[in-house]
mmCIF file of C-alpha atoms and ligand atoms in Angstrom:
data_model
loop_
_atom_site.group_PDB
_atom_site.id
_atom_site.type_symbol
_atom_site.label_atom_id
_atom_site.label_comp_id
_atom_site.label_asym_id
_atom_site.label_seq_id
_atom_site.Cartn_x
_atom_site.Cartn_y
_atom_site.Cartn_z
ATOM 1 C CA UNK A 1 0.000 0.000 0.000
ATOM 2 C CA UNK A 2 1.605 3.252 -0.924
ATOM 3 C CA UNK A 3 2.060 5.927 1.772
ATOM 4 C CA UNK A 4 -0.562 7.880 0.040
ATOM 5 C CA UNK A 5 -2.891 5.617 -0.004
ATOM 6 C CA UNK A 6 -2.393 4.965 4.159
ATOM 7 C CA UNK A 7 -2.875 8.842 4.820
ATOM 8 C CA UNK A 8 -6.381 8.302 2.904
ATOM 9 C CA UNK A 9 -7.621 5.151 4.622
ATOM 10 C CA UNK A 10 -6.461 6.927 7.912
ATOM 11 C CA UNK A 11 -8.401 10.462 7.430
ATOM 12 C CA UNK A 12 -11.154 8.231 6.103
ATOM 13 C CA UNK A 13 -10.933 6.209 9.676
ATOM 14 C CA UNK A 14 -11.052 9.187 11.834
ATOM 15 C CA UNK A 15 -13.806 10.757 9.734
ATOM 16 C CA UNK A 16 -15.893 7.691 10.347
ATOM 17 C CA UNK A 17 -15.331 7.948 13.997
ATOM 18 C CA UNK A 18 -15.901 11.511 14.365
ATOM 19 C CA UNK A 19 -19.739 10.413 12.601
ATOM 20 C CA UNK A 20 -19.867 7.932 14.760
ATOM 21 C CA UNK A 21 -19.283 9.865 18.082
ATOM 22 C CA UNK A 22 -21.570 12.241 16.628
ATOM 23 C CA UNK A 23 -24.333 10.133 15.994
ATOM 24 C CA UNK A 24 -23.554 8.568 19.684
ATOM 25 C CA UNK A 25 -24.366 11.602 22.175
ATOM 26 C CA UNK A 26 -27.867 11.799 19.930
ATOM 27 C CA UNK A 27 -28.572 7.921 21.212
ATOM 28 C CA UNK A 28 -27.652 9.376 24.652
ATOM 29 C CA UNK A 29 -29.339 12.029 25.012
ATOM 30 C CA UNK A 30 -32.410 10.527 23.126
ATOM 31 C CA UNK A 31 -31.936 7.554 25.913
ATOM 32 C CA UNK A 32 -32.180 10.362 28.635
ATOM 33 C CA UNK A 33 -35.077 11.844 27.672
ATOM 34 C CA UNK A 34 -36.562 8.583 27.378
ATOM 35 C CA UNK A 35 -35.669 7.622 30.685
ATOM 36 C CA UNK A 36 -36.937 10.803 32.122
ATOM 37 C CA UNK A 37 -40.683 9.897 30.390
ATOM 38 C CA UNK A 38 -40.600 6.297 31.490
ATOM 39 C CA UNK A 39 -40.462 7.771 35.403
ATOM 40 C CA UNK A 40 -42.777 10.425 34.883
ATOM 41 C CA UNK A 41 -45.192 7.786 33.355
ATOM 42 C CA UNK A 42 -44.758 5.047 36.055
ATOM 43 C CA UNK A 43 -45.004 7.537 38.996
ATOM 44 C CA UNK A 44 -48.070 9.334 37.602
ATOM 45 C CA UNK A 45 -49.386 6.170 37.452
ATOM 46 C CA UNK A 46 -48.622 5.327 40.683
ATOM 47 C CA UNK A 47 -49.528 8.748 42.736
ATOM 48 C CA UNK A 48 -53.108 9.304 40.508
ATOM 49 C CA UNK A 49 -53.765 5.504 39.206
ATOM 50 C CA UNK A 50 -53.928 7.270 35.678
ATOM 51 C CA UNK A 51 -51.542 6.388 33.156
ATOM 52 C CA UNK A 52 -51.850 10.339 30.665
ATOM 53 C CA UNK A 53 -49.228 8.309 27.853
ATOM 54 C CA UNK A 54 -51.061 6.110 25.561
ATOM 55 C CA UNK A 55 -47.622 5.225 23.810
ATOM 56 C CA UNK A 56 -44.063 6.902 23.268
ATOM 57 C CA UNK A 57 -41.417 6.478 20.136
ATOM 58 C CA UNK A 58 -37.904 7.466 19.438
ATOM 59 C CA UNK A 59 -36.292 7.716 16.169
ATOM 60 C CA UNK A 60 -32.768 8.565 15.092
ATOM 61 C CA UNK A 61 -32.217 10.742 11.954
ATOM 62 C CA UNK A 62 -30.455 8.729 9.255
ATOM 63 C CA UNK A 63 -27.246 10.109 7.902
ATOM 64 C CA UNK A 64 -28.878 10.489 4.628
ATOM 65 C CA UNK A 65 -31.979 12.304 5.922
ATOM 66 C CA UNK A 66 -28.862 14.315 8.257
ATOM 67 C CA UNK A 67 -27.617 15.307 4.671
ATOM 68 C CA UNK A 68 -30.531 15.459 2.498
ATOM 69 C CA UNK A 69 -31.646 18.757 5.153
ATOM 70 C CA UNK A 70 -27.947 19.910 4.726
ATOM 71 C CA UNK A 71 -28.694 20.376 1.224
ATOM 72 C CA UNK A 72 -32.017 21.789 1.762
ATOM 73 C CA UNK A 73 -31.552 24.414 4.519
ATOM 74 C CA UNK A 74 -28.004 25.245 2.648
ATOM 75 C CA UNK A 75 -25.799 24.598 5.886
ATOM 76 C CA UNK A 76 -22.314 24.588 5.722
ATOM 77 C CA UNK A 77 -20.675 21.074 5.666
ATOM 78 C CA UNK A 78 -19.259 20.667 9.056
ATOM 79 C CA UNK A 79 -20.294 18.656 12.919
ATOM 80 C CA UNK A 80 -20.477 22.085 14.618
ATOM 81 C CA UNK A 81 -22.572 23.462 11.852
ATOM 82 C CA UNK A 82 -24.733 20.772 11.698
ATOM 83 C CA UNK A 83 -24.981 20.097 15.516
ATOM 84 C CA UNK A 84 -26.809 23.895 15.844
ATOM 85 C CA UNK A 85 -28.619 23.947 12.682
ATOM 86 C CA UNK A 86 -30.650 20.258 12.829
ATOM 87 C CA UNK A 87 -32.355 20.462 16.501
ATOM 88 C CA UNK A 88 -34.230 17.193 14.806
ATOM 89 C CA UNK A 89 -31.613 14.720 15.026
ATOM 90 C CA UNK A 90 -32.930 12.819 17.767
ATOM 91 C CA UNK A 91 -36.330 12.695 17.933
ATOM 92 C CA UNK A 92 -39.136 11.225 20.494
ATOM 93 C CA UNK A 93 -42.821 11.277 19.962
ATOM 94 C CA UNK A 94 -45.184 11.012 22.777
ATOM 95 C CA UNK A 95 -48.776 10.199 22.179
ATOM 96 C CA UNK A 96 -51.262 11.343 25.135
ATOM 97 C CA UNK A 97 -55.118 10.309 25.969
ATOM 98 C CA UNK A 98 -56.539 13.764 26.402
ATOM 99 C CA UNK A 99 -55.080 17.601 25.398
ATOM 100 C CA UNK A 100 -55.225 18.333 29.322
ATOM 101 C CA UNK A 101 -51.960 15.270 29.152
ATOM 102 C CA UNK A 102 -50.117 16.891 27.209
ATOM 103 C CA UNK A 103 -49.389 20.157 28.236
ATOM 104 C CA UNK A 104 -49.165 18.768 31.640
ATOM 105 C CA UNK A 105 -46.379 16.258 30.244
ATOM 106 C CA UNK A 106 -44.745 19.234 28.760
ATOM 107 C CA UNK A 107 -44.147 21.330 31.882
ATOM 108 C CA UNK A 108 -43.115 18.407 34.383
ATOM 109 C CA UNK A 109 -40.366 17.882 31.237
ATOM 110 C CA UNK A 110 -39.738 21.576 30.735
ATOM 111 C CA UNK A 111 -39.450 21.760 34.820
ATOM 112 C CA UNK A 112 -36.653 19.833 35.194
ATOM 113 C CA UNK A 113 -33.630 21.557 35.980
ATOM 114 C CA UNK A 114 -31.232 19.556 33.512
ATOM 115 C CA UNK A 115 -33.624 20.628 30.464
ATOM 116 C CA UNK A 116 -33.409 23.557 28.504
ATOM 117 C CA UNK A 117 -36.658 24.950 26.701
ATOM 118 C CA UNK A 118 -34.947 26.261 23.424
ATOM 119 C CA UNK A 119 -37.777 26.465 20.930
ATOM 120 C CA UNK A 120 -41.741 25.606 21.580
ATOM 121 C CA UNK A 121 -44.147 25.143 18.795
ATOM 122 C CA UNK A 122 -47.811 24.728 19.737
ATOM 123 C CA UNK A 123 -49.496 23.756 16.711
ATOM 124 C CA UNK A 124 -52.941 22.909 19.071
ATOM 125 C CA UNK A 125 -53.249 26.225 19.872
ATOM 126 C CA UNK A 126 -52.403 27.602 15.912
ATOM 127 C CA UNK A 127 -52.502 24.512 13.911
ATOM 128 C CA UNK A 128 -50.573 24.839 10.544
ATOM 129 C CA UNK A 129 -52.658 25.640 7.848
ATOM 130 C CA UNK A 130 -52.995 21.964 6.458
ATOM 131 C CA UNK A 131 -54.729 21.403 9.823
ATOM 132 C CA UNK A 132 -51.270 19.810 11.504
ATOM 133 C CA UNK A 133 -51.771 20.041 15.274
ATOM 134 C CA UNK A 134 -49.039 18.575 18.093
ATOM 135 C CA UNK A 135 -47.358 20.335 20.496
ATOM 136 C CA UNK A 136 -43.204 20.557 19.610
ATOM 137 C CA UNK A 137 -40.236 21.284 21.943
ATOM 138 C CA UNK A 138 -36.319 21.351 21.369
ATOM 139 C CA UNK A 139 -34.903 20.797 24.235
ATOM 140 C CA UNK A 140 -31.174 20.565 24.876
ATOM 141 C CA UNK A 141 -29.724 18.004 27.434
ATOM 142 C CA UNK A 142 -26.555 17.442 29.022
ATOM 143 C CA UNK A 143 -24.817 14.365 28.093
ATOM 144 C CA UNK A 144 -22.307 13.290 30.405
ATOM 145 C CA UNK A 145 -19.196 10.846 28.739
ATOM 146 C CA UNK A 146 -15.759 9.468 29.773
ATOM 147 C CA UNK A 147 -14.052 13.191 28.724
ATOM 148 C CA UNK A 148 -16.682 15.329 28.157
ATOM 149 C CA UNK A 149 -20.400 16.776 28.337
ATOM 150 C CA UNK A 150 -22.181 17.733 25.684
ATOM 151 C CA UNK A 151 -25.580 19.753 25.396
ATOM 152 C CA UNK A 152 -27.444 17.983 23.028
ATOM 153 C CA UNK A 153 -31.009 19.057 21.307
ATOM 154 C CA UNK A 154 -33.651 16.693 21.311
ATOM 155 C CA UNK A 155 -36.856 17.314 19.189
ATOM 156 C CA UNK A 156 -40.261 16.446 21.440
ATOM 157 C CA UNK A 157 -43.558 16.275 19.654
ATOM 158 C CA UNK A 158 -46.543 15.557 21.744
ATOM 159 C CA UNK A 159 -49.921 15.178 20.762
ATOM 160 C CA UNK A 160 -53.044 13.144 21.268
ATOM 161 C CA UNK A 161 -54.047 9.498 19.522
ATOM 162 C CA UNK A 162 -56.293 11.668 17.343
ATOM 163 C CA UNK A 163 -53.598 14.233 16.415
ATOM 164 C CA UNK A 164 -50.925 11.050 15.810
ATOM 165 C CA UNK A 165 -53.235 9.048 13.783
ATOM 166 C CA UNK A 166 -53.973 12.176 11.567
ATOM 167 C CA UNK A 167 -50.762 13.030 11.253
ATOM 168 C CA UNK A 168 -49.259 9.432 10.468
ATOM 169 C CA UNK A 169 -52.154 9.160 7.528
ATOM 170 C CA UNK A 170 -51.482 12.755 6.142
ATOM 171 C CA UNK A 171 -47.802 11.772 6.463
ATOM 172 C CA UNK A 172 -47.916 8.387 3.873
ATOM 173 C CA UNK A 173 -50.801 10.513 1.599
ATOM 174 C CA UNK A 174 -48.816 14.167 1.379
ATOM 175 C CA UNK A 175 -46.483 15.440 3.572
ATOM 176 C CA UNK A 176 -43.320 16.313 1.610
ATOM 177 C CA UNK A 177 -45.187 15.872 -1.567
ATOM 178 C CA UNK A 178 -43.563 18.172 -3.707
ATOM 179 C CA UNK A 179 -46.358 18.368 -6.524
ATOM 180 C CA UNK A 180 -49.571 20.544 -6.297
ATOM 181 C CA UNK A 181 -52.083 18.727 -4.693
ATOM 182 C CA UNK A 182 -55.742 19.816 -5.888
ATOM 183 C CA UNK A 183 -57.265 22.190 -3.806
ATOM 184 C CA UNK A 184 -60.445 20.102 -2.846
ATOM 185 C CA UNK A 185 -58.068 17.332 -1.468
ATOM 186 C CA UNK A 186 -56.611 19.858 0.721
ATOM 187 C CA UNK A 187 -59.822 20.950 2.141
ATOM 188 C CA UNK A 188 -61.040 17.679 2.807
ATOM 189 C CA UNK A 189 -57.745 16.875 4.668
ATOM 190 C CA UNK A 190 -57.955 19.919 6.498
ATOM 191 C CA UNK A 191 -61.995 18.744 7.481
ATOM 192 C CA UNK A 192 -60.766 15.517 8.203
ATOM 193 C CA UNK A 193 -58.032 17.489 10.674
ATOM 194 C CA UNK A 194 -60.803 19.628 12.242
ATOM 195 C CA UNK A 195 -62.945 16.294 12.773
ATOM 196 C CA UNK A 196 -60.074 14.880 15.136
ATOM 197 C CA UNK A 197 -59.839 18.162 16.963
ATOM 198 C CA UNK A 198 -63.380 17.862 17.630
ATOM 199 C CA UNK A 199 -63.034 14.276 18.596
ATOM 200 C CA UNK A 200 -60.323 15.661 20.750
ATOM 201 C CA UNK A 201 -62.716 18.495 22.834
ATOM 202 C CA UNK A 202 -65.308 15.000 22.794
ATOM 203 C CA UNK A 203 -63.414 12.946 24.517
ATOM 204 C CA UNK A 204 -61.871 15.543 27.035
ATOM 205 C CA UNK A 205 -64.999 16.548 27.788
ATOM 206 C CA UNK A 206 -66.115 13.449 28.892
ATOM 207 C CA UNK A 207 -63.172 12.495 30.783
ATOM 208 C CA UNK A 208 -63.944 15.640 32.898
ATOM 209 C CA UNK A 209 -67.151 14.820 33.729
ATOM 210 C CA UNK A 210 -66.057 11.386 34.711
ATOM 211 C CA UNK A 211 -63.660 12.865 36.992
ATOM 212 C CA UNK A 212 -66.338 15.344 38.625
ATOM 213 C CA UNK A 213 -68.341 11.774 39.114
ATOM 214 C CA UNK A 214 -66.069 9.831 40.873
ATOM 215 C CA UNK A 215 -64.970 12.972 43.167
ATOM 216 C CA UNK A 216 -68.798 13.424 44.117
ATOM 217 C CA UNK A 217 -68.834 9.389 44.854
ATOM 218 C CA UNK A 218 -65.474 9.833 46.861
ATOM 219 C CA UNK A 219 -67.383 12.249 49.016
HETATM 220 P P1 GTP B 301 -38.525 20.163 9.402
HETATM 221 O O1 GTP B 301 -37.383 20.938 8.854
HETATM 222 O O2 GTP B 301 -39.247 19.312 8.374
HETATM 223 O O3 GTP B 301 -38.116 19.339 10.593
HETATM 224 O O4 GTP B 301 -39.625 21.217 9.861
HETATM 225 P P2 GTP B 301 -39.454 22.532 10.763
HETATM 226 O O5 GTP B 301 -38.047 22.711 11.184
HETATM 227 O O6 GTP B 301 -40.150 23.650 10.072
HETATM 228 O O7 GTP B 301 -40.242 22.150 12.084
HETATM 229 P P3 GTP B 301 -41.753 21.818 12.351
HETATM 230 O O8 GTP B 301 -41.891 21.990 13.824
HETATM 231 O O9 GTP B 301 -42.707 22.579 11.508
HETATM 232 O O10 GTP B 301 -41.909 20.266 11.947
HETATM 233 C C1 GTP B 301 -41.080 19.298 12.461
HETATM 234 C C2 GTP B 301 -41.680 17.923 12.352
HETATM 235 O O11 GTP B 301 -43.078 17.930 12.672
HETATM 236 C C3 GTP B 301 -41.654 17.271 10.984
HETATM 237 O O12 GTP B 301 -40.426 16.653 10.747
HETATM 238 C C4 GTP B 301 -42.804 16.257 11.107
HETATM 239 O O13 GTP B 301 -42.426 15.137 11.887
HETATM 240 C C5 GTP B 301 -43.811 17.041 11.895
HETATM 241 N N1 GTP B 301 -44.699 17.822 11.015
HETATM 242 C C6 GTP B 301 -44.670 19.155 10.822
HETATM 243 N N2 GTP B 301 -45.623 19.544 9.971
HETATM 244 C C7 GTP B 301 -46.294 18.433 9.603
HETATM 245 C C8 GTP B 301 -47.396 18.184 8.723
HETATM 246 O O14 GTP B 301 -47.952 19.063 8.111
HETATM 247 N N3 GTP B 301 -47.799 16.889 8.618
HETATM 248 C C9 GTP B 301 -47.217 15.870 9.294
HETATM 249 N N4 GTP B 301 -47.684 14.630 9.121
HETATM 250 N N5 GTP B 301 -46.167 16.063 10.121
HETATM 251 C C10 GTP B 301 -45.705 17.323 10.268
HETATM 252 MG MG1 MG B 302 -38.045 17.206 11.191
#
């Protein structure tokens, strides 16, 4: 092997395992955050016998989808760069029962003292104008290694099962469907979005009331 050749499978070496560290701390802190829902979950189920998470996922970006935004928002080429421009590199998705769930799941995770609020998106209170509604944090966590801490953004996205199932369907039919899609297709999308919303207000409503009843047959 010429020496040429060596110095090229070497940078190519530490490249790879400056990726791979990368990628690692994004695991970590997506492990974290998940850790910090699966207490919240199991004591809130233990203090009020109510369980407000119906289920919770976690997804890594892929390197290509890492560089497919690189090209699209036009960042520069380099860890740093990429580390503060893509806040959505590890992501976690928590679906609730009821609205009422999920801003109180928000607060007890924006309370604690190791997480940083950084951006908040509530898309329940001004859906987007395809009728998208879920509540979205970045949230930056420290990730403590062998040599070094890192602060690491994590995207949240919480919504209800009504919001998530929307959004998975609208997902496979449009969502970074780069055609024009006919007018009447978005309406009925955004009816269909409005429908779940007032599913949503439904089902709250009645959970209230069943509250209020079992309080007065506690007394
Ligand atoms: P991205 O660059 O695509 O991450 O969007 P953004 O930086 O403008 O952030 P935004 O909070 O609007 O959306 C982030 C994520 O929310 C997306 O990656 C999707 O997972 C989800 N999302 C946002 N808008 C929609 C939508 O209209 N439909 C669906 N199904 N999901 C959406
Ligand atoms: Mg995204």
């Amino acid at each position: 092997m010429s020496l040429l050749s060596q110095n090229y499978l070497s940078q190519f070496k530490d490249a790879i395992n400056e990726l791979t560290r990368f990628t690692m701390v994004y695991k970590f802190a997506m492990d974290e955050l998940n850790t910090k829902i699966n207490i919240l979950q199991e004591e809130f189920q233990y203090v009020h016998d109510y369980n407000p998470i119906e289920h919770c996922s976690s997804r890594l970006k892929s390197p290509e989808s890492i560089l497919q935004k690189v090209i699209r928002k036009n960042i520069d080429f380099s860890l740093p760069e990429i580390k503060e421009n893509i806040k959505d590199i590890a992501g976690i998705r928590i679906s609730c029962s009821f609205i009422s769930d999920i801003y109180r799941i928000s607060e007890m995770i924006e309370n604690q003292k190791d997480v940083e609020l950084v951006d908040r998106k509530d898309y329940i209170k001004n859906p987007k104008p395809n009728g998208y509604q879920s509540l979205h944090l970045i949230l930056k966590i420290p990730v403590f290694m062998s040599d070094r801490e890192e602060e690491v953004y994590v995207e949240l996205q919480i919504r209800t099962i009504a919001m998530d199932f929307w959004a998975s369907l609208e997902h496979k039919i449009f969502y970074k469907y780069n055609k024009d899609i006919p007018d009447r297709l978005k309406k009925d999308l955004k009816d269909a979005a409005f429908s779940a919303a007032e599913l949503d207000k439904k089902m709250e409503s009645i959970h209230k009331e069943v509250n209020q009843l079992k309080k007065v047959n506690e007394e």
